Tab-separated table of C-alpha atoms and ligand atoms in Angstrom:
chain	number	residue	atom	x	y	z
A	1	MET	CA	6.977	23.581	-13.666
A	2	ASP	CA	6.012	21.446	-10.972
A	3	THR	CA	8.511	18.762	-9.413
A	4	PHE	CA	7.954	15.764	-8.413
A	5	GLY	CA	9.457	12.822	-6.418
A	6	VAL	CA	9.163	9.172	-6.320
A	7	ILE	CA	10.688	7.649	-3.416
A	8	GLY	CA	10.692	3.972	-3.409
A	9	PRO	CA	10.977	2.967	-7.279
A	10	GLY	CA	9.490	-0.313	-6.445
A	11	ALA	CA	5.805	-1.775	-8.109
A	12	VAL	CA	3.456	1.184	-6.771
A	13	GLY	CA	6.349	4.055	-7.348
A	14	SER	CA	7.333	3.003	-10.586
A	15	VAL	CA	4.028	2.699	-12.066
A	16	ILE	CA	3.384	6.002	-10.190
A	17	GLY	CA	6.940	7.648	-11.778
A	18	GLU	CA	5.793	6.045	-15.403
A	19	SER	CA	2.482	8.197	-15.943
A	20	LEU	CA	4.089	11.383	-14.670
A	21	HIS	CA	7.268	10.833	-17.077
A	22	THR	CA	5.000	9.780	-20.037
A	23	SER	CA	3.012	12.465	-19.701
A	24	GLY	CA	5.369	14.960	-19.696
A	25	TYR	CA	5.859	15.512	-15.605
A	26	GLN	CA	9.151	16.261	-14.135
A	27	VAL	CA	9.817	13.235	-12.108
A	28	THR	CA	12.681	11.739	-10.409
A	29	PHE	CA	12.694	8.178	-8.976
A	30	LEU	CA	14.847	8.256	-5.667
A	31	GLY	CA	15.916	4.795	-4.926
A	32	ARG	CA	18.833	3.661	-2.159
A	33	LYS	CA	20.953	3.499	-4.397
A	34	ALA	CA	21.214	5.455	-8.078
A	35	GLY	CA	20.532	3.395	-11.268
A	36	GLU	CA	17.568	2.586	-13.491
A	37	VAL	CA	14.301	0.626	-13.128
A	38	TYR	CA	12.766	-0.972	-16.047
A	39	ILE	CA	9.061	-2.041	-16.242
A	40	GLU	CA	6.819	-4.314	-18.177
A	41	ARG	CA	3.368	-5.926	-18.804
A	42	ALA	CA	2.416	-8.973	-20.417
A	43	SER	CA	0.669	-6.738	-22.831
A	44	ALA	CA	3.827	-5.125	-24.213
A	45	SER	CA	6.472	-6.770	-25.506
A	46	GLU	CA	8.431	-3.178	-24.825
A	47	THR	CA	10.339	-2.474	-21.871
A	48	ALA	CA	10.458	0.945	-20.431
A	49	ALA	CA	13.162	2.168	-18.540
A	50	PHE	CA	13.701	4.973	-15.877
A	51	PRO	CA	16.602	6.625	-14.315
A	52	VAL	CA	17.304	6.397	-10.211
A	53	GLU	CA	18.511	9.037	-8.438
A	54	ALA	CA	20.159	7.710	-4.793
A	55	ILE	CA	18.280	9.860	-2.437
A	56	SER	CA	21.209	10.511	-0.338
A	57	GLU	CA	22.822	12.216	-3.522
A	58	ALA	CA	19.526	13.935	-4.787
A	59	GLU	CA	19.256	17.668	-4.254
A	60	THR	CA	16.262	18.875	-5.986
A	61	VAL	CA	13.158	20.406	-3.408
A	62	PHE	CA	9.670	19.067	-4.693
A	63	ASP	CA	6.566	20.632	-5.205
A	64	TYR	CA	5.260	16.512	-5.031
A	65	LEU	CA	6.303	13.471	-3.131
A	66	PHE	CA	5.059	10.394	-3.464
A	67	ILE	CA	6.684	7.934	-0.900
A	68	THR	CA	5.859	3.959	-2.250
A	69	VAL	CA	8.457	2.403	0.011
A	70	LYS	CA	7.283	-0.380	2.077
A	71	GLY	CA	5.746	0.474	5.695
A	72	THR	CA	9.024	-1.239	7.182
A	73	GLN	CA	10.957	0.932	5.158
A	74	LEU	CA	10.093	4.214	6.406
A	75	GLU	CA	12.473	5.354	8.693
A	76	GLY	CA	15.081	4.875	6.141
A	77	PHE	CA	14.511	7.874	3.842
A	78	MET	CA	13.130	10.049	6.812
A	79	PRO	CA	16.612	11.598	7.306
A	80	TYR	CA	16.389	12.713	3.777
A	81	LEU	CA	12.614	14.316	3.875
A	82	ASP	CA	13.533	17.344	5.250
A	83	LYS	CA	15.999	18.354	2.521
A	84	LEU	CA	13.404	16.976	-0.088
A	85	THR	CA	10.767	19.594	0.712
A	86	HIS	CA	9.905	22.803	1.107
A	87	GLU	CA	6.915	24.424	3.808
A	88	ASN	CA	3.997	23.833	1.271
A	89	THR	CA	5.296	20.462	-0.370
A	90	VAL	CA	2.630	17.567	-0.601
A	91	CYS	CA	3.702	14.240	0.839
A	92	ILE	CA	1.361	11.578	-0.674
A	93	LEU	CA	2.213	8.176	1.039
A	94	CYS	CA	1.480	5.660	-0.990
A	95	GLN	CA	1.120	2.102	0.977
A	96	ASN	CA	-1.001	-0.759	2.498
A	97	GLY	CA	-2.224	-0.676	5.848
A	98	TYR	CA	-2.800	2.432	7.921
A	99	GLY	CA	-1.893	4.511	10.676
A	100	GLN	CA	1.930	5.313	9.104
A	101	LEU	CA	0.955	9.038	8.485
A	102	ASP	CA	1.239	9.803	12.403
A	103	LYS	CA	5.186	9.708	12.036
A	104	PHE	CA	5.448	12.330	9.558
A	105	HIS	CA	5.751	15.515	10.978
A	106	ILE	CA	5.436	17.932	7.699
A	107	PRO	CA	1.891	19.574	7.260
A	108	ASN	CA	0.631	18.478	4.082
A	109	ALA	CA	0.531	14.153	3.899
A	110	TYR	CA	-1.815	12.446	3.095
A	111	GLN	CA	-2.001	8.511	2.696
A	112	ALA	CA	-3.994	6.573	-0.899
A	113	VAL	CA	-5.568	3.914	-0.513
A	114	VAL	CA	-3.469	1.944	-3.247
A	115	TYR	CA	-5.510	0.120	-6.191
A	116	ILE	CA	-2.015	-0.817	-8.352
A	117	SER	CA	-1.147	-4.083	-9.296
A	118	GLY	CA	2.706	-4.841	-9.303
A	119	GLN	CA	5.335	-6.930	-8.496
A	120	LYS	CA	9.070	-5.798	-8.296
A	121	LYS	CA	12.248	-8.517	-8.889
A	122	GLU	CA	15.424	-6.844	-8.847
A	123	GLN	CA	15.366	-3.700	-10.814
A	124	VAL	CA	12.358	-5.206	-12.848
A	125	VAL	CA	8.830	-4.295	-12.413
A	126	THR	CA	5.962	-6.224	-13.899
A	127	HIS	CA	3.072	-3.783	-13.856
A	128	PHE	CA	-0.035	-6.303	-13.937
A	129	ARG	CA	-3.336	-3.663	-13.662
A	130	ASP	CA	-4.352	-0.532	-11.927
A	131	ARG	CA	-3.164	3.062	-11.650
A	132	ILE	CA	-5.668	4.293	-8.817
A	133	LEU	CA	-4.785	6.211	-6.075
A	134	ILE	CA	-7.997	7.270	-3.366
A	135	LEU	CA	-7.710	10.258	-1.287
A	136	PRO	CA	-9.485	12.294	0.898
A	137	GLU	CA	-10.897	15.103	-0.541
A	138	ASN	CA	-9.806	18.538	0.569
A	139	PRO	CA	-8.474	21.924	-1.374
A	140	VAL	CA	-4.569	20.478	-1.386
A	141	THR	CA	-6.062	17.430	-2.770
A	142	LYS	CA	-8.272	18.354	-4.835
A	143	LYS	CA	-5.149	20.257	-6.498
A	144	LEU	CA	-3.160	17.809	-7.281
A	145	LYS	CA	-6.178	16.210	-8.958
A	146	GLU	CA	-6.000	19.000	-11.367
A	147	VAL	CA	-2.081	19.310	-11.438
A	148	ILE	CA	-1.609	16.107	-13.094
A	149	ALA	CA	-5.073	15.716	-15.030
A	150	ALA	CA	-2.929	15.277	-17.860
A	151	SER	CA	-1.073	11.944	-16.807
A	152	ASP	CA	-2.445	8.107	-16.240
A	153	LEU	CA	-2.543	8.329	-12.912
A	154	ASP	CA	-6.425	7.761	-12.063
A	155	ILE	CA	-6.575	10.231	-8.496
A	156	ARG	CA	-9.740	9.470	-7.147
A	157	LEU	CA	-10.932	11.857	-4.024
A	158	SER	CA	-13.513	10.478	-1.962
A	159	PRO	CA	-15.505	12.257	0.431
A	160	ASP	CA	-15.954	8.714	2.405
A	161	TYR	CA	-12.482	8.400	2.164
A	162	ARG	CA	-12.311	5.950	5.800
A	163	TYR	CA	-14.219	3.869	4.452
A	164	GLU	CA	-12.224	3.426	1.630
A	165	VAL	CA	-9.342	2.705	3.994
A	166	TRP	CA	-10.820	0.115	6.455
A	167	TYR	CA	-12.527	-1.800	2.981
A	168	LYS	CA	-8.820	-2.134	1.810
A	169	LEU	CA	-7.641	-3.326	5.138
A	170	LEU	CA	-10.350	-5.670	5.679
A	171	VAL	CA	-9.287	-6.910	2.232
A	172	ASN	CA	-5.810	-7.350	2.763
A	173	LEU	CA	-6.288	-8.526	6.816
A	174	ALA	CA	-7.592	-12.278	5.965
A	175	ILE	CA	-6.310	-13.081	2.625
A	176	ASN	CA	-2.500	-11.694	3.742
A	177	SER	CA	-2.711	-13.467	7.314
A	178	VAL	CA	-3.449	-17.235	5.708
A	179	THR	CA	-1.015	-16.708	3.132
A	180	ALA	CA	2.023	-15.934	5.070
A	181	LEU	CA	1.358	-18.214	7.842
A	182	SER	CA	0.823	-20.761	5.607
A	183	ARG	CA	3.678	-19.890	3.683
A	184	ASN	CA	1.110	-20.417	0.308
A	185	THR	CA	-0.566	-18.963	-2.435
A	186	ALA	CA	-4.522	-18.504	-2.714
A	187	LEU	CA	-4.100	-22.208	-3.675
A	188	ILE	CA	-4.856	-22.669	0.088
A	189	LEU	CA	-8.342	-21.355	-0.582
A	190	GLU	CA	-9.630	-24.223	-2.021
A	191	GLU	CA	-9.238	-25.829	1.660
A	192	GLU	CA	-12.622	-25.317	3.431
A	193	LYS	CA	-11.013	-24.338	6.847
A	194	ILE	CA	-9.207	-21.708	5.461
A	195	GLN	CA	-12.400	-19.946	3.847
A	196	LEU	CA	-13.921	-19.965	7.345
A	197	LEU	CA	-10.816	-18.877	8.694
A	198	CYS	CA	-10.930	-15.753	6.069
A	199	LYS	CA	-14.686	-15.115	7.250
A	200	ARG	CA	-13.925	-14.924	10.661
A	201	LEU	CA	-11.200	-12.374	10.234
A	202	ILE	CA	-12.999	-10.194	7.708
A	203	GLN	CA	-16.081	-10.374	10.478
A	204	GLU	CA	-13.977	-9.707	13.315
A	205	GLY	CA	-12.225	-6.567	11.229
A	206	VAL	CA	-16.014	-6.082	10.003
A	207	ALA	CA	-17.070	-5.578	13.924
A	208	ILE	CA	-13.916	-3.303	14.517
A	209	ALA	CA	-14.596	-1.141	11.828
A	210	VAL	CA	-18.188	-0.662	13.554
A	211	ALA	CA	-16.590	0.157	16.806
A	212	GLU	CA	-14.635	3.225	14.911
A	213	GLY	CA	-17.717	4.378	13.654
A	214	ILE	CA	-17.526	2.414	9.657
A	215	HIS	CA	-20.008	0.598	8.734
A	216	PHE	CA	-19.831	-1.483	6.000
A	217	GLN	CA	-23.259	-2.563	3.481
A	218	GLU	CA	-24.812	-6.460	4.505
A	219	GLY	CA	-23.021	-9.148	2.816
A	220	ILE	CA	-19.342	-8.002	2.595
A	221	THR	CA	-17.639	-11.038	4.053
A	222	GLU	CA	-19.201	-12.361	1.017
A	223	GLU	CA	-17.745	-10.048	-1.410
A	224	ILE	CA	-14.583	-9.722	0.158
A	225	MET	CA	-14.629	-13.757	-0.158
A	226	ARG	CA	-15.901	-13.068	-3.935
A	227	ILE	CA	-12.866	-11.328	-4.546
A	228	TYR	CA	-10.589	-13.469	-3.097
A	229	ALA	CA	-12.615	-16.509	-5.020
A	230	GLY	CA	-10.648	-14.521	-8.231
A	231	TYR	CA	-7.195	-14.667	-7.267
A	232	PRO	CA	-5.461	-17.099	-9.079
A	233	PRO	CA	-4.488	-20.280	-7.141
A	234	TYR	CA	-0.642	-19.213	-7.955
A	235	MET	CA	-0.860	-15.444	-6.547
A	236	GLY	CA	0.827	-14.451	-3.752
A	237	THR	CA	0.201	-11.471	-1.674
A	238	SER	CA	2.990	-8.839	-0.660
A	239	MET	CA	3.056	-10.595	3.193
A	240	TYR	CA	3.194	-13.743	1.381
A	241	TYR	CA	6.435	-12.989	-0.881
A	242	ASP	CA	7.655	-10.944	1.996
A	243	ILE	CA	7.946	-13.811	4.467
A	244	ILE	CA	9.291	-16.090	1.577
A	245	ALA	CA	12.209	-13.657	1.048
A	246	GLY	CA	13.269	-13.241	4.296
A	247	LYS	CA	11.870	-9.374	4.394
A	248	THR	CA	9.931	-7.611	7.288
A	249	MET	CA	5.972	-7.528	6.848
A	250	GLU	CA	4.078	-4.597	7.155
A	251	THR	CA	2.276	-6.523	9.722
A	252	ALA	CA	2.103	-3.481	12.277
A	253	TYR	CA	0.004	-1.743	10.022
A	254	ILE	CA	-2.663	-4.344	8.939
A	255	GLN	CA	-3.101	-6.681	11.288
A	256	GLY	CA	-1.204	-5.229	14.518
A	257	TYR	CA	-3.554	-1.408	13.428
A	258	LEU	CA	-6.171	-3.902	13.627
A	259	TYR	CA	-5.056	-5.430	17.193
A	260	GLU	CA	-4.271	-2.258	18.451
A	261	LYS	CA	-7.921	-1.019	17.852
A	262	SER	CA	-9.644	-3.864	18.832
A	263	GLN	CA	-7.860	-3.700	22.560
A	264	THR	CA	-9.095	-0.869	22.821
A	265	TYR	CA	-12.140	-1.007	22.252
A	266	GLY	CA	-12.454	-4.043	24.428
A	267	LEU	CA	-13.598	-6.015	21.406
A	268	ASP	CA	-13.339	-10.019	21.205
A	269	THR	CA	-11.728	-10.811	18.341
A	270	PRO	CA	-9.943	-14.253	18.681
A	271	CYS	CA	-8.649	-15.074	15.059
A	272	LEU	CA	-7.205	-11.818	14.600
A	273	ASP	CA	-5.483	-12.006	18.123
A	274	ALA	CA	-4.392	-15.668	16.820
A	275	VAL	CA	-2.499	-14.257	13.779
A	276	TYR	CA	-1.248	-11.557	14.733
A	277	SER	CA	0.439	-13.274	17.464
A	278	LEU	CA	2.022	-16.116	15.078
A	279	LEU	CA	2.729	-13.166	12.560
A	280	LEU	CA	4.831	-11.687	15.152
A	281	ALA	CA	6.544	-14.897	16.230
A	282	SER	CA	7.556	-15.818	12.958
A	283	GLU	CA	9.457	-12.676	12.625
A	284	MET	CA	11.571	-13.752	15.639
A	285	ARG	CA	15.197	-14.906	15.507
A	286	GLY	CA	17.264	-15.926	18.040
B	301	NDP	P1	8.591	-2.889	-3.855
B	301	NDP	O1	9.585	-3.299	-2.550
B	301	NDP	O2	8.554	-3.410	-4.678
B	301	NDP	O3	9.066	-1.118	-3.734
B	301	NDP	C1	9.499	-0.777	-2.600
B	301	NDP	C2	10.733	0.323	-2.872
B	301	NDP	O4	11.227	1.321	-2.413
B	301	NDP	C3	12.225	-0.999	-3.674
B	301	NDP	O5	12.410	-0.021	-5.054
B	301	NDP	C4	13.332	-0.366	-2.398
B	301	NDP	O6	13.996	-0.488	-2.461
B	301	NDP	C5	12.371	1.404	-1.936
B	301	NDP	N1	13.320	1.860	-1.201
B	301	NDP	C6	13.566	0.813	0.519
B	301	NDP	N2	13.817	1.589	1.374
B	301	NDP	C7	14.226	3.076	0.356
B	301	NDP	C8	15.004	4.279	0.764
B	301	NDP	N3	15.285	4.500	2.026
B	301	NDP	N4	14.890	5.479	-0.059
B	301	NDP	C9	14.472	5.075	-1.267
B	301	NDP	N5	13.789	3.883	-1.981
B	301	NDP	C10	14.208	2.858	-0.894
B	301	NDP	O7	6.970	-2.195	-2.671
B	301	NDP	P2	5.806	-2.181	-3.290
B	301	NDP	O8	5.778	-0.834	-4.527
B	301	NDP	O9	5.075	-3.511	-3.877
B	301	NDP	O10	4.915	-1.676	-1.882
B	301	NDP	C11	5.276	-0.238	-1.705
B	301	NDP	C12	3.401	-0.195	-0.624
B	301	NDP	O11	2.303	-0.075	-1.636
B	301	NDP	C13	3.726	-1.028	0.491
B	301	NDP	O12	2.891	-0.455	1.694
B	301	NDP	C14	2.808	-2.063	0.099
B	301	NDP	O13	1.632	-2.825	0.553
B	301	NDP	C15	1.806	-1.349	-1.391
B	301	NDP	N6	1.067	-1.764	-2.115
B	301	NDP	C16	1.634	-2.852	-3.745
B	301	NDP	C17	0.682	-3.190	-4.538
B	301	NDP	C18	1.105	-3.891	-5.242
B	301	NDP	O14	0.833	-4.698	-5.836
B	301	NDP	N7	3.231	-3.841	-5.135
B	301	NDP	C19	-0.953	-2.757	-3.867
B	301	NDP	C20	-1.409	-2.397	-3.292
B	301	NDP	C21	-0.257	-2.222	-2.234
B	301	NDP	P3	14.835	-1.948	-2.615
B	301	NDP	O15	14.553	-2.236	-3.964
B	301	NDP	O16	16.461	-1.323	-2.567
B	301	NDP	O17	14.507	-2.899	-1.278
């Protein structure tokens, strides 16, 4: 029987682990410390509990590893990766942003575009919606999809994977920047100047995508603005929650990734350059 591991039993990782566990797969939740993680939903009265093993103590070698720590937490588990993998282990990195895979030196590592919405507070994960992971289509990911077909994890293999990556980057770019920098929730979208800033950020992101050979349909900016308009005013974003909690944000893999690309292509992206600089400045400590 294939062995599955989830490194990082947080919002995304716990939902992936739960999907596999409840369908009878052999899955281990690997955290910084041993303990338990609980998953709750507004729609269900029961809370599910799952045991978490300390990654430093783990002795299993896994066939499939879902890596669901934040981009800022990659260095923490890297020392354990060798003991948890064999030469054919498939690693699925489940994170926002892009560029992190360059840090992995194992042959079968792929990054998923994640559509699982949840939040972890203490040891409790609230799962809001979705269980979707979008992956590039190749023989390894096709096999993974077949192997876990009995679970309710929705693995989608995309022939146009880079489009999916860039679409999510653009969705994350504007709303994460404005909510983190204002330290405020989606409520700020009621301000027209913030709407305008979001549109400009998205347009700059589209221009970078075009330079990378990714072409979006006309009206992409309005489409993403409509997605934002559907957010409830009290909703935060991951970078907003990180900054108000004093945690390091995933700036390097969202705004930073786009900024580097903009520089490479010599593009004029004043809004991106400004928000990226301010995000970096907001994390400077004396
Ligand atoms: P969480 O903070 O909820 O989960 C990360 C988990 O990793 C935490 O449980 C954390 O433990 C654990 N962890 C950190 N370092 C280690 C380590 N060295 N070894 C083992 N475990 C470790 O993050 P999310 O699940 O929200 O986010 C994961 C990724 O998914 C991010 O890139 C995020 O942007 C992306 N994403 C998140 C979405 C969401 O709705 N939450 C939606 C789409 C994408 P501890 O609690 O001890 O810090």
